[in-house]
Short mmCIF file of C-alpha atoms in Angstrom, two decimals:
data_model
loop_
_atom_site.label_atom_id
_atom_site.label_comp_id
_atom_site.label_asym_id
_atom_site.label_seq_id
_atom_site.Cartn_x
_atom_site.Cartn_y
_atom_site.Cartn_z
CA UNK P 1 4.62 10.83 14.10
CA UNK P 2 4.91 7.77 15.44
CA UNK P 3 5.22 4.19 13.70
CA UNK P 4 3.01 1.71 15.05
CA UNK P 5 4.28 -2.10 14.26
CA UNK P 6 2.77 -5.23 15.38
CA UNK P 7 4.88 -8.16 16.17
CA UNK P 8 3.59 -11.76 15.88
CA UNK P 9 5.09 -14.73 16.33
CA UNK P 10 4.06 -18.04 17.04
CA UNK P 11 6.92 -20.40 17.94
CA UNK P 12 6.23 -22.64 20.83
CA UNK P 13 8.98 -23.15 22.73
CA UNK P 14 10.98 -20.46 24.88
CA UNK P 15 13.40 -19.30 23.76
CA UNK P 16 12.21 -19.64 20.23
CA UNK P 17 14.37 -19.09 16.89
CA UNK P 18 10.87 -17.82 15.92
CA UNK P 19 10.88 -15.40 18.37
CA UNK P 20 14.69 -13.97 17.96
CA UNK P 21 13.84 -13.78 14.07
CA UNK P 22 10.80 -11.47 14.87
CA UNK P 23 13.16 -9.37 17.00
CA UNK P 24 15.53 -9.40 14.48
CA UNK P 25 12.99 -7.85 11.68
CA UNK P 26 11.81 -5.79 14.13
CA UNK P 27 15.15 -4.25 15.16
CA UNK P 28 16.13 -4.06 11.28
CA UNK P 29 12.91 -2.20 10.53
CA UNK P 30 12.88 0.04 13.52
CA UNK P 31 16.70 1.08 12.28
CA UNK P 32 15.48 1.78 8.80
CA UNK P 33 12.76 3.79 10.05
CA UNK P 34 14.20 6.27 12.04
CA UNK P 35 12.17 8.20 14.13
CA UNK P 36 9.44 7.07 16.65
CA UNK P 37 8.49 3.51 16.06
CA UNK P 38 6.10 1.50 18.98
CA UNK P 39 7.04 -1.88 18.34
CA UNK P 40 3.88 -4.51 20.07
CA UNK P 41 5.31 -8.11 20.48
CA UNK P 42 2.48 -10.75 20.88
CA UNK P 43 3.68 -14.77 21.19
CA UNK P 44 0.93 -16.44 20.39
CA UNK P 45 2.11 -19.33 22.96
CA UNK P 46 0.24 -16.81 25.42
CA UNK P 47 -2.40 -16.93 24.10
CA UNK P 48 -2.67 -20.57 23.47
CA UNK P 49 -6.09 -21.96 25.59
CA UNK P 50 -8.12 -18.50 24.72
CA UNK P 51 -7.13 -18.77 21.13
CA UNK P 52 -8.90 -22.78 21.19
CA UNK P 53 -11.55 -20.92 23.34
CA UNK P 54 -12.30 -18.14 21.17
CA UNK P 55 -12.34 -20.98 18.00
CA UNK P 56 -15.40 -22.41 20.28
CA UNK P 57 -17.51 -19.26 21.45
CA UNK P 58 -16.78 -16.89 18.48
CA UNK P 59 -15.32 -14.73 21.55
CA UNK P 60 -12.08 -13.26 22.53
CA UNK P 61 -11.38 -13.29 26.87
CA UNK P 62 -9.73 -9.93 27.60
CA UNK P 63 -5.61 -10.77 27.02
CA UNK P 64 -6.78 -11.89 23.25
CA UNK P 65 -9.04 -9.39 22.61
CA UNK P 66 -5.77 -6.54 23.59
CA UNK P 67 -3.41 -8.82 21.47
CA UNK P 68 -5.86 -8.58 18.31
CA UNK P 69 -6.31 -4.84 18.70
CA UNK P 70 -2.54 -4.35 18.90
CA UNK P 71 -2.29 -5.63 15.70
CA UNK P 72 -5.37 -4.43 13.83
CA UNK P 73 -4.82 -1.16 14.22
CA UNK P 74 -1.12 -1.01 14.27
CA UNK P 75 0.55 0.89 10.93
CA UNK P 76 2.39 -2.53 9.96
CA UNK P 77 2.62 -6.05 11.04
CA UNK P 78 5.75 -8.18 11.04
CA UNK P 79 4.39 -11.96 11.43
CA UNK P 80 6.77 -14.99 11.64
CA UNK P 81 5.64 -18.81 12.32
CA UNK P 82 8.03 -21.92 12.24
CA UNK P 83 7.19 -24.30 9.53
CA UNK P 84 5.55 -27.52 10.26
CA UNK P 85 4.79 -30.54 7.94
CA UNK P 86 5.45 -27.83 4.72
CA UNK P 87 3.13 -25.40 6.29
CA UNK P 88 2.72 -22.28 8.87
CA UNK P 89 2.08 -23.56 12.47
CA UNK P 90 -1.61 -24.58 13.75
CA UNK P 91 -1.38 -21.66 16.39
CA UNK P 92 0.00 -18.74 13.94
CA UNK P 93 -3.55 -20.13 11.32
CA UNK P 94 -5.83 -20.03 14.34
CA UNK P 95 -4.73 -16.27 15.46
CA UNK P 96 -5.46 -15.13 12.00
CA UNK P 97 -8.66 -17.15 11.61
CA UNK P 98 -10.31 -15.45 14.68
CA UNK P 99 -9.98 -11.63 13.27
CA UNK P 100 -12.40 -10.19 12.07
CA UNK P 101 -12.75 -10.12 8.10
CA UNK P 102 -10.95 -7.31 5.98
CA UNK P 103 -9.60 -5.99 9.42
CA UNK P 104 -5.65 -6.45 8.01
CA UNK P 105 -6.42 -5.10 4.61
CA UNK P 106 -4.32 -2.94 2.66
CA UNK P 107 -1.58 -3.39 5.93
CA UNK P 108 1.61 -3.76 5.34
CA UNK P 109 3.04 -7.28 6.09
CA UNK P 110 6.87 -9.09 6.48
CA UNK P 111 6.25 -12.09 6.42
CA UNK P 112 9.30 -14.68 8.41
CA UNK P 113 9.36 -17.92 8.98
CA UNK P 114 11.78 -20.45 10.63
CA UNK P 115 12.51 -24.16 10.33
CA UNK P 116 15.25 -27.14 10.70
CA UNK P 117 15.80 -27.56 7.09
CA UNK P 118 16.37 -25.27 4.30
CA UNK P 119 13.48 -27.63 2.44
CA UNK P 120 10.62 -25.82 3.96
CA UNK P 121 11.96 -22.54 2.81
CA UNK P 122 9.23 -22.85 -0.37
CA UNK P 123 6.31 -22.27 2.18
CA UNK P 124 6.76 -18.80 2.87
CA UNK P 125 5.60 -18.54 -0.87
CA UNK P 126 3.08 -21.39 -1.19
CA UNK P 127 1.37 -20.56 2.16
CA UNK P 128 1.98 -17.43 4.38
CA UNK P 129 1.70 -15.40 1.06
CA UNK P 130 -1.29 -16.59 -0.26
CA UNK P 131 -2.46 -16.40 3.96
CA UNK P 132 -2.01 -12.65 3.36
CA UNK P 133 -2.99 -12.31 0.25
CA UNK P 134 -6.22 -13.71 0.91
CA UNK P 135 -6.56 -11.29 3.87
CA UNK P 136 -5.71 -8.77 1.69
CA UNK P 137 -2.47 -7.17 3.08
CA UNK P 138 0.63 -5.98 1.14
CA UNK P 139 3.16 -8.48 1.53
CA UNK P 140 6.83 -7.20 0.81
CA UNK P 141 8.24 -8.91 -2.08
CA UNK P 142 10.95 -10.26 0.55
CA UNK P 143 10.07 -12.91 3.05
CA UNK P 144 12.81 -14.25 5.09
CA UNK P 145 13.51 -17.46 6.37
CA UNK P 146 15.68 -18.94 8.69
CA UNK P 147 16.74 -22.77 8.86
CA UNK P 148 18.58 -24.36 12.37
CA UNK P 149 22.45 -23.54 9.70
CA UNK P 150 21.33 -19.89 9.17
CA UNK P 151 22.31 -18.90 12.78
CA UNK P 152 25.47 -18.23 12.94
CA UNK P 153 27.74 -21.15 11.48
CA UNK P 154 30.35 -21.11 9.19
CA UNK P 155 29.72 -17.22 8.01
CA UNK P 156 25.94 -17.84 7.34
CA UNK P 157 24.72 -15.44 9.67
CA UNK P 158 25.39 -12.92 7.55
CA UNK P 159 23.26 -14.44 4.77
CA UNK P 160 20.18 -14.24 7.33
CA UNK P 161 21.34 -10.32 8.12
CA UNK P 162 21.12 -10.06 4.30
CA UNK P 163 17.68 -11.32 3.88
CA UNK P 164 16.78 -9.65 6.80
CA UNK P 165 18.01 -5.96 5.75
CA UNK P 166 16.69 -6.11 2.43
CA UNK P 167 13.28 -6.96 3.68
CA UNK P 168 13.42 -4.48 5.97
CA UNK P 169 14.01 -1.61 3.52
CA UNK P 170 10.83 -3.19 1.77
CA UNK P 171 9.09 -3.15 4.60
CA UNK P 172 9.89 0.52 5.72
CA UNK P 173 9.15 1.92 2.14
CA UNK P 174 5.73 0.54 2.19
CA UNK P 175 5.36 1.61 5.99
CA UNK P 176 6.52 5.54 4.93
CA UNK P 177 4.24 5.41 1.67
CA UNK P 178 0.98 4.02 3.40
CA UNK P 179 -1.63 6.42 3.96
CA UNK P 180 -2.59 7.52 7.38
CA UNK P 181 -6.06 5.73 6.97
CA UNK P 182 -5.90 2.42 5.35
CA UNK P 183 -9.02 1.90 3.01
CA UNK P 184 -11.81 -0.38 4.38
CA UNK P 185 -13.15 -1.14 0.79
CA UNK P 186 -11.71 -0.18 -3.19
CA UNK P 187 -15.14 -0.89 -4.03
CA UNK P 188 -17.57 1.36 -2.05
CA UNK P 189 -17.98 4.32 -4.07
CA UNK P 190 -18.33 2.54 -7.39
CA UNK P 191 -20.15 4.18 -10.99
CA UNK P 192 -23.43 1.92 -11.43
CA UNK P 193 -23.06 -0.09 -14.75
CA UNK P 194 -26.38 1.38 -16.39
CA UNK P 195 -24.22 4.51 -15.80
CA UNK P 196 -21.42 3.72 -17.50
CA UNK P 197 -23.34 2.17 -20.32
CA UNK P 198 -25.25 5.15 -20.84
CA UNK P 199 -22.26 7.03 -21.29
CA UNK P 200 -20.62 4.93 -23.69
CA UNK P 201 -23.82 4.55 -25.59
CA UNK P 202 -23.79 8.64 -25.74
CA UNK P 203 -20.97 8.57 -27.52
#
């Protein structure tokens, strides 16, 4: 069976340090894995002008529209933004504001994030979690970021493949434990209270 991950990531420029940290997940995940795994990569900075446009209409043009169903209904999303002003990027916000609501629930989510200095590191935690949270996802416990010294210098590019491997085990063991059908709603099939205090009461 094959492992369906989506691949976001929203750095601007090209190359991006965003970008070779997504492949870098990707390729760690796809190793721990094993097997068949389909690995989508969507930059955002293609999708730029329809993402502004779709903010304005409440609709997606065609490229946007693929993008967004490449992740919604992929098994697992790997999502990495750089950090600007203490905070995920306007463009990697904007993708996630046009989807549609509850459509990332329950999915399983490693979350990166890139940056000059090691003093952003914090916002992985104090806003791409709660991002996710909010949208309801599973976010592994492990988030990895990368500042402009983790690549490469002075041995610490083996700190970053550290970070990276751990949350990639994460990652895969929620991937292999997720149901084949993520749940649209815990709260659907729910016991009426007048139920429930009847049944108490009977007691």
């Amino acid at each position: 069976m094959t492992t369906r991950i989506a691949v976001v990531s929203a750095g601007l420029s090209q190359p991006s340090s965003t970008r070779l940290l997504a492949d870098r997940l990707a390729a760690a995940t796809a190793r721990e894995l094993g097997g068949e795994v389909e690995l989508d990569f969507i930059d955002l900075r293609d999708h730029a002008r329809d993402l502004a446009d779709n903010l304005l209409t409440g609709f997606p043009a065609p490229s946007l529209r693929a993008a967004i169903d490449k992740v919604v209904t992929a098994d697992g999303l790997i999502a990495v933004t750089p950090i600007f002003s203490a905070s995920y990027s306007g463009l990697f916000k904007t993708f996630f504001d046009v989807l549609e609501p509850d459509s990332l629930a329950a999915m399983p989510v490693l979350a990166g994030a890139t940056g000059g200095t090691e003093r952003h590191s914090l916002a992985l935690e104090h806003a791409v979690r709660p991002l996710f949270a909010y949208l309801r996802s599973i976010v592994v416990p492990t988030a990895v970021y990368a500042a402009s010294t983790d690549w490469g210098a002075h041995g610490a590019d083996q700190a970053l493949n550290n970070r990276i491997d751990r949350a990639a085990i994460e990652f895969s063991a929620l991937l292999l434990g997720a149901t084949a059908t993520r749940p649209s709603d815990p709260y659907t099939d729910t016991t009426p209270f007048e139920d429930l205090l009847a049944a108490n009461l009977s007691h």
